[in-house]
Tab-separated table of C-alpha atoms (C1' of nucleotides) in Angstrom:
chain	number	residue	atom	x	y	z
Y	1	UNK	CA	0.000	0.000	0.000
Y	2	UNK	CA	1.117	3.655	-0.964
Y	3	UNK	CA	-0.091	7.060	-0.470
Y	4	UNK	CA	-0.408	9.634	-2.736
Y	5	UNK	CA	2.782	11.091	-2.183
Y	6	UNK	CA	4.530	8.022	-2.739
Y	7	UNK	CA	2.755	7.120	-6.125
Y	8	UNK	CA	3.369	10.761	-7.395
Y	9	UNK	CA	7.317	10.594	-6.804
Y	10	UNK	CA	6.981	6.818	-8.348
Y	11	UNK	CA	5.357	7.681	-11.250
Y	12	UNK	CA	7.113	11.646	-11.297
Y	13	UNK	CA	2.886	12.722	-12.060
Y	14	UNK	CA	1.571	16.131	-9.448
Y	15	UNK	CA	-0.498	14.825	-6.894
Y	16	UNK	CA	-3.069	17.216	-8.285
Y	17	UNK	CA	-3.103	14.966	-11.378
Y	18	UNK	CA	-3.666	11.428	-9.363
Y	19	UNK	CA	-6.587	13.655	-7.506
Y	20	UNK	CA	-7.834	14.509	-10.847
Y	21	UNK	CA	-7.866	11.053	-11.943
Y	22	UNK	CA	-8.976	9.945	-9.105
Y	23	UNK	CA	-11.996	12.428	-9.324
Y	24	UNK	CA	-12.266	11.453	-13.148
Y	25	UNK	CA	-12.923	7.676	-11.906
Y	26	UNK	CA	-9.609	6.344	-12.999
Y	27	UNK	CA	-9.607	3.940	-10.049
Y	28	UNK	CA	-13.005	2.902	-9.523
Y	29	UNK	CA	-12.169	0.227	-6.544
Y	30	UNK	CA	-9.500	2.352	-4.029
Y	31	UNK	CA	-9.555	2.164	-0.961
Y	32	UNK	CA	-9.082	4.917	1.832
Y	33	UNK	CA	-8.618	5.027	5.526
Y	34	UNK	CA	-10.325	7.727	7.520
Y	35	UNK	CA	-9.923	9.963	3.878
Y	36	UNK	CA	-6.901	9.071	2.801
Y	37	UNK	CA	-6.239	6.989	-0.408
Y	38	UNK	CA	-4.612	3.975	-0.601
Y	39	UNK	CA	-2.960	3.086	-3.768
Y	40	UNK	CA	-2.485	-0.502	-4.374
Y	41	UNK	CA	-0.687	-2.964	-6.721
Y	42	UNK	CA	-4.186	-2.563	-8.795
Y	43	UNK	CA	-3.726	1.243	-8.851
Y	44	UNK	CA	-0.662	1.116	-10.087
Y	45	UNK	CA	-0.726	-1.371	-12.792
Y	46	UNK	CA	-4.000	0.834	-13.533
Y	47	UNK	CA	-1.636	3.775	-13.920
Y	48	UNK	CA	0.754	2.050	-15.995
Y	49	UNK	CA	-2.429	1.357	-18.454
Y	50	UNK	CA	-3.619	5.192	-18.154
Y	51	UNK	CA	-0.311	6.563	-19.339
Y	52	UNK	CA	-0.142	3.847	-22.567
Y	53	UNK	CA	-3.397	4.930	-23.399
Y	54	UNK	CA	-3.470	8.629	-23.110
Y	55	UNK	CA	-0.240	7.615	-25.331
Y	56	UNK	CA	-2.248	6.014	-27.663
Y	57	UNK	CA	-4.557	9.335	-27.730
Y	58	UNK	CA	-7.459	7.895	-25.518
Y	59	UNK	CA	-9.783	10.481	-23.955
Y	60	UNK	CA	-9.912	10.832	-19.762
Y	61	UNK	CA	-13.407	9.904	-20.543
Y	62	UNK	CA	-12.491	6.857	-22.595
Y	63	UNK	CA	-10.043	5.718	-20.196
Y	64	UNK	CA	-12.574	5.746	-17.036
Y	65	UNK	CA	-14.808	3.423	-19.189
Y	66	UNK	CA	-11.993	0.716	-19.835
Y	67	UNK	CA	-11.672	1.378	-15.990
Y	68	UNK	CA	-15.114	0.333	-15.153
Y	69	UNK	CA	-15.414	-2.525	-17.418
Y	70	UNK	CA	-12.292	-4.241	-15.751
Y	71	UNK	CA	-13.830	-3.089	-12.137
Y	72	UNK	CA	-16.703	-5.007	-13.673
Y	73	UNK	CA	-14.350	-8.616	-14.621
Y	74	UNK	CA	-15.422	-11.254	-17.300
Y	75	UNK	CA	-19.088	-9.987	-18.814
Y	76	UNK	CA	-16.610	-7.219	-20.630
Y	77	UNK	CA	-13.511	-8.672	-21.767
Y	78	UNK	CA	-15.162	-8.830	-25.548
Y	79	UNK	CA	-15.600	-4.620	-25.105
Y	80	UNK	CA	-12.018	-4.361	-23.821
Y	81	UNK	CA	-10.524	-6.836	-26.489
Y	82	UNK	CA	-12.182	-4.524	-28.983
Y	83	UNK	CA	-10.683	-1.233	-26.741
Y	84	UNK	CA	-6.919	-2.509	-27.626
Y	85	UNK	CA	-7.641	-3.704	-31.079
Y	86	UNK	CA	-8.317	0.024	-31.901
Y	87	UNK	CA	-5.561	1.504	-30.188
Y	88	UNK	CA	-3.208	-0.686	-31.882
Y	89	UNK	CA	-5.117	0.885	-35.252
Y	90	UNK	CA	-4.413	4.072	-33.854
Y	91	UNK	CA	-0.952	3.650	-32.924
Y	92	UNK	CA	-0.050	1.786	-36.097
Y	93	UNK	CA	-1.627	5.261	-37.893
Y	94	UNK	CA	0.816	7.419	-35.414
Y	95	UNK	CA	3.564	6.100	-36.285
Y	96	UNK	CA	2.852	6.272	-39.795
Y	97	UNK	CA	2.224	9.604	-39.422
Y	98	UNK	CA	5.445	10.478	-37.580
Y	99	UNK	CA	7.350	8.634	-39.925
Y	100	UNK	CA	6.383	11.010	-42.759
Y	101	UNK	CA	6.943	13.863	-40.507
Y	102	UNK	CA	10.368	12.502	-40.160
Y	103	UNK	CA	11.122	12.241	-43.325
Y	104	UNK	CA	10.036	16.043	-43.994
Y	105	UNK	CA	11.997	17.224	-41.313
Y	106	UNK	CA	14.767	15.038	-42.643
Y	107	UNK	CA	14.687	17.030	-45.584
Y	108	UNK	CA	14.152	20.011	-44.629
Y	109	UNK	CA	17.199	19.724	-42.553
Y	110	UNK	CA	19.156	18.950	-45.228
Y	111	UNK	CA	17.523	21.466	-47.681
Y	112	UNK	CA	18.012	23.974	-44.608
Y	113	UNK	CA	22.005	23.321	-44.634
Y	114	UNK	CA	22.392	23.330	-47.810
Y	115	UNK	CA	20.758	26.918	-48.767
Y	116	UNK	CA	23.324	27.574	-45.896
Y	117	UNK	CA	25.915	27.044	-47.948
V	1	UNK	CA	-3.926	31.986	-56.413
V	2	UNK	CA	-6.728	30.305	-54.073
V	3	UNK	CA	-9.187	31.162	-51.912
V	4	UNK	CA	-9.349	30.401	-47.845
V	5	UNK	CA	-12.381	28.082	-49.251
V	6	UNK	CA	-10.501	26.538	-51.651
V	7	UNK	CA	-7.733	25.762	-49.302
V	8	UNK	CA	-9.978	24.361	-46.421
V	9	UNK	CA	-11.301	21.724	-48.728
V	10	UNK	CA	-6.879	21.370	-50.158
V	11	UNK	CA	-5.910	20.787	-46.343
V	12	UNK	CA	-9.209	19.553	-45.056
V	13	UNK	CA	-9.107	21.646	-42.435
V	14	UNK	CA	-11.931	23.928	-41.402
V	15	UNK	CA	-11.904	27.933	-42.572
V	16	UNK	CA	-11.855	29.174	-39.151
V	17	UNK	CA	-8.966	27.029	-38.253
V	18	UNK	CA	-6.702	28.890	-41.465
V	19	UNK	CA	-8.158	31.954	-40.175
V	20	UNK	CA	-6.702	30.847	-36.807
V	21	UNK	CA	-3.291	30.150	-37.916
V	22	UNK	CA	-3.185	33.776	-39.890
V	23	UNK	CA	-4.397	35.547	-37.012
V	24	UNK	CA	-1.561	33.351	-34.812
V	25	UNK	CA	1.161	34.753	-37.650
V	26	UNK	CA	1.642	31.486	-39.167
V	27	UNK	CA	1.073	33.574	-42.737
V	28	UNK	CA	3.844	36.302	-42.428
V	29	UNK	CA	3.695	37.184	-45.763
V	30	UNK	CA	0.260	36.135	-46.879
V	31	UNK	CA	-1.874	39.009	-49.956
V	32	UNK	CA	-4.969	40.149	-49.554
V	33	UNK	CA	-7.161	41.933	-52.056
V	34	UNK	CA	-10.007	44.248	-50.812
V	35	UNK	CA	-9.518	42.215	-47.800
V	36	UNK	CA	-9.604	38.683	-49.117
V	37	UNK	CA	-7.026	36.181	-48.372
V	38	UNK	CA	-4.925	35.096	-51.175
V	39	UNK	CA	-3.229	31.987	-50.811
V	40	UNK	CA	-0.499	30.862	-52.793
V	41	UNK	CA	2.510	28.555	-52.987
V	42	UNK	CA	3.792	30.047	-50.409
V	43	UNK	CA	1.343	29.642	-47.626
V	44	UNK	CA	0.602	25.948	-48.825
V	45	UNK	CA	4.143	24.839	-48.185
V	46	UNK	CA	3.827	26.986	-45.036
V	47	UNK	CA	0.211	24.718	-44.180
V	48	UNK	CA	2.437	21.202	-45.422
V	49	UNK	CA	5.120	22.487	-42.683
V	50	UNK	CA	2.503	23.743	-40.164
V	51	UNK	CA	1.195	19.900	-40.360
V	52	UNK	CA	4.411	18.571	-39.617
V	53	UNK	CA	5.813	20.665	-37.038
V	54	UNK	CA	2.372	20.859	-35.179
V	55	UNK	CA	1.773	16.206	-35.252
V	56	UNK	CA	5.972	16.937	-33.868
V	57	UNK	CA	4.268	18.746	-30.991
V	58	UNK	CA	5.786	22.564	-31.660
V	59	UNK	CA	3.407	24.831	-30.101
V	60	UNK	CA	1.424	27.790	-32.054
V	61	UNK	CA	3.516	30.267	-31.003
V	62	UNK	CA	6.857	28.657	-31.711
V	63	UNK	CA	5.655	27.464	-35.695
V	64	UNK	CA	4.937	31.778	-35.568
V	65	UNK	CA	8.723	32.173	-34.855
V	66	UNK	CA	9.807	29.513	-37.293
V	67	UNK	CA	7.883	31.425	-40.102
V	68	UNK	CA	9.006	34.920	-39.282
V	69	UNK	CA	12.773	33.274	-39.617
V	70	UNK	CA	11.538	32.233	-43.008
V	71	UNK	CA	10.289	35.490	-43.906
V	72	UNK	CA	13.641	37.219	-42.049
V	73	UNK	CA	15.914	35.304	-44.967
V	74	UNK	CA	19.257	33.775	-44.517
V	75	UNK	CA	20.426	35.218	-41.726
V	76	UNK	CA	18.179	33.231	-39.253
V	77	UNK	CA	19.366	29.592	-41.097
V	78	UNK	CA	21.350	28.191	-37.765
V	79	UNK	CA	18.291	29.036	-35.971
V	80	UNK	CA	15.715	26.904	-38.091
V	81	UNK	CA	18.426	24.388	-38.440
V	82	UNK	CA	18.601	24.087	-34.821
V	83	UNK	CA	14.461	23.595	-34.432
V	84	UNK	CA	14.493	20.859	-37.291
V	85	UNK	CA	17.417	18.921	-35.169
V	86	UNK	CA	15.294	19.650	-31.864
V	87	UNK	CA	12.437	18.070	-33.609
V	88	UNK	CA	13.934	15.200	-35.243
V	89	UNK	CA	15.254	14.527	-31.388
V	90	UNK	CA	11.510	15.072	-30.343
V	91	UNK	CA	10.139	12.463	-33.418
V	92	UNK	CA	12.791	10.302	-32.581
V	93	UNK	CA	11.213	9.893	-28.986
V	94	UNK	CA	8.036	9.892	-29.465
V	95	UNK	CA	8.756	7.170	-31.685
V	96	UNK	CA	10.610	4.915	-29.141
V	97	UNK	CA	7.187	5.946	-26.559
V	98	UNK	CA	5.175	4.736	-29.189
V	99	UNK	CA	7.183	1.081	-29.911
V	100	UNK	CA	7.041	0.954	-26.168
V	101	UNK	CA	3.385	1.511	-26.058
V	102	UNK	CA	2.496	-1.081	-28.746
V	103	UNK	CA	4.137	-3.633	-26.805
V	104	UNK	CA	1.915	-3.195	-23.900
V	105	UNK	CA	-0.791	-2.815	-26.092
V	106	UNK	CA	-0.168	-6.331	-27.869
V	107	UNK	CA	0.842	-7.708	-24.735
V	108	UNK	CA	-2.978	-6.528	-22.939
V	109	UNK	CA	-4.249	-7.591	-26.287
V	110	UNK	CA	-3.301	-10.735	-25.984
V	111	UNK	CA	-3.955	-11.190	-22.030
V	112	UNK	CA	-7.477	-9.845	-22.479
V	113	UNK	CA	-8.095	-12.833	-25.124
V	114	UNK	CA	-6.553	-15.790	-22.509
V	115	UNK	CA	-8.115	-14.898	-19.922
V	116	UNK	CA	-11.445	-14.943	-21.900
V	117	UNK	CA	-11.112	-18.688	-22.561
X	1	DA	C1'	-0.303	19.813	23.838
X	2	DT	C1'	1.647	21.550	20.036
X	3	DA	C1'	3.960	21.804	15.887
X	4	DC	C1'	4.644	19.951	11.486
X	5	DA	C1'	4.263	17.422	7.263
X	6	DA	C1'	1.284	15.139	4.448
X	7	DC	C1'	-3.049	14.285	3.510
X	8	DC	C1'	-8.191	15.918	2.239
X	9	DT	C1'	-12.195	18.818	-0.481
X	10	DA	C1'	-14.791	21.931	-3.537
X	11	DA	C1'	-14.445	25.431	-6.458
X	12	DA	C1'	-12.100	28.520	-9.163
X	13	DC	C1'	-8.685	29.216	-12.335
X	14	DC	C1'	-5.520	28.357	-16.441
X	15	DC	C1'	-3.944	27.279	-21.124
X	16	DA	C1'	-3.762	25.992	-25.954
X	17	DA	C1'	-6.205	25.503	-29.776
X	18	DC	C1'	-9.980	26.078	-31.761
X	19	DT	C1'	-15.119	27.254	-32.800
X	20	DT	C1'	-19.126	30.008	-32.719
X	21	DC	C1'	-21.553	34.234	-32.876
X	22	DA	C1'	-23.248	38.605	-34.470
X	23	DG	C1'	-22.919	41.694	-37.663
X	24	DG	C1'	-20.799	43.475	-42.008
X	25	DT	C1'	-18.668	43.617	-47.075
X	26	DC	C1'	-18.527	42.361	-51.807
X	27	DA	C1'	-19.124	40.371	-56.548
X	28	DA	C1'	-22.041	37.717	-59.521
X	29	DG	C1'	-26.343	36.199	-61.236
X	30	DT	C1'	-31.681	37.050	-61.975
S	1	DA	C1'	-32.646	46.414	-57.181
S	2	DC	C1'	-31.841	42.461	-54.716
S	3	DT	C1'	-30.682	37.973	-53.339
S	4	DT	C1'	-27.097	34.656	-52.649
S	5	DG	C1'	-22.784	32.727	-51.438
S	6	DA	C1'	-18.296	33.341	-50.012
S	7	DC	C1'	-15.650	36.189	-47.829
S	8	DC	C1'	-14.456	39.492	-43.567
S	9	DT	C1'	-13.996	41.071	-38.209
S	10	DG	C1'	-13.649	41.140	-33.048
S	11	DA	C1'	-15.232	39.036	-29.177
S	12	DA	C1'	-17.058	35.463	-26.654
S	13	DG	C1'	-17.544	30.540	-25.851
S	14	DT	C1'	-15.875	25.618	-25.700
S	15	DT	C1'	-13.048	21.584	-24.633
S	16	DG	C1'	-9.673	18.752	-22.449
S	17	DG	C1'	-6.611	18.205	-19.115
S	18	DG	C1'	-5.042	19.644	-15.729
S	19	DT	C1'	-3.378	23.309	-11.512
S	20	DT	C1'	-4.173	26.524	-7.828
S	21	DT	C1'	-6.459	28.265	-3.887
S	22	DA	C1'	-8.495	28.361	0.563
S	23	DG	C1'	-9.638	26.129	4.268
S	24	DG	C1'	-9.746	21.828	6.903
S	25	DT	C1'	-8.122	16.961	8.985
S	26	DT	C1'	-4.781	13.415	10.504
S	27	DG	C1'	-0.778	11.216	12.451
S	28	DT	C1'	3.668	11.345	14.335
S	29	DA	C1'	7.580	13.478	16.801
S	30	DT	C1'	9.048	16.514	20.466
DNA sequence: ATACAACCTAAACCCAACTTCAGGTCAAGT
DNA sequence: ACTTGACCTGAAGTTGGGTTTAGGTTGTAT
């Protein structure tokens, strides 16, 4: 078990963003004693899923549903299936994307040293 | 020659977003008869490397410094050298991020459809 | 018992990047 | 003359993802 304080240096995140996500329903099943939070092996692991898929361009919103139907277990693992199947769409996409940006700025580097010249 | 119209439907970006981006500065140069917007070569490569430097994550404000360099001519070359190199750096990690992601993706992915035998 | 750090809340605020609104101009067609 | 469509403006509103503020509680060390 770790507070607040202990997750935020762990994970280098403000402890004004865990109380946002925490507010936002990112950890539908903590625990707290007499008010204060207690962040688990679940929370964490949950955390390590929240950053890959705000990666992956996931909404807060978005997220807090995937959060649910886990909090929920087996009736939902078809709807989360589904969840990663289109993020690895989207990432594929991203990285397409970056690697033509790359290349542009590839160029333009060299078209930038050149005119230099 | 083209019109903002013609351009929105070009970049497939909305009219109020160009007018955006000229009233940001991203247009240094950018003619206007009797008040209308003329777009021309110029401010479509400017769009093509508005695109790129915006999916690198350069904010609004720094693109607006990139473009008055353009306008300013050769003596601001190290300078926009410099930002291309920062941004390759910043492509190349977002890149590695993104590798990292997809494995945790495929690796959920593939959890998610064991545990639903 | 008192000081102190680390926790808590609700509500207000912030920021970038747009988008919408209200009202106006202008050129072309009928 | 007048309607229509495509353009214009400044200002206000929206959205997402937080951060800050103000005031309050808890637990441990002295």
């Amino acid at each position: 078990m770790y507070t607040i304080g202990q997750i935020s240096a762990m994970f280098n995140l403000p402890i004004s963003t865990l109380r946002y996500y925490d507010k936002e329903g990112l950890f539908p099943g903590m625990k707290r004693t007499s008010g204060i939070r207690q962040f688990s092996d679940i929370e964490i692991e949950a955390l390590h899923v929240i950053e890959c898929l705000k990666k992956s361009g996931l909404e807060i919103k978005d997220i807090r549903q995937f959060m649910f139907w886990c909090a929920e277990g087996p009736a939902t693992y078809e709807n989360r299936k589904k969840l990663f199947e289109n993020r690895k769409v989207a990432l594929e996409a991203q990285m397409r994307e970056l690697e033509k940006n790359m290349a542009m700025i590839k160029f333009k580097l060299k078209s930038e040293a050149e005119s230099n010249q």
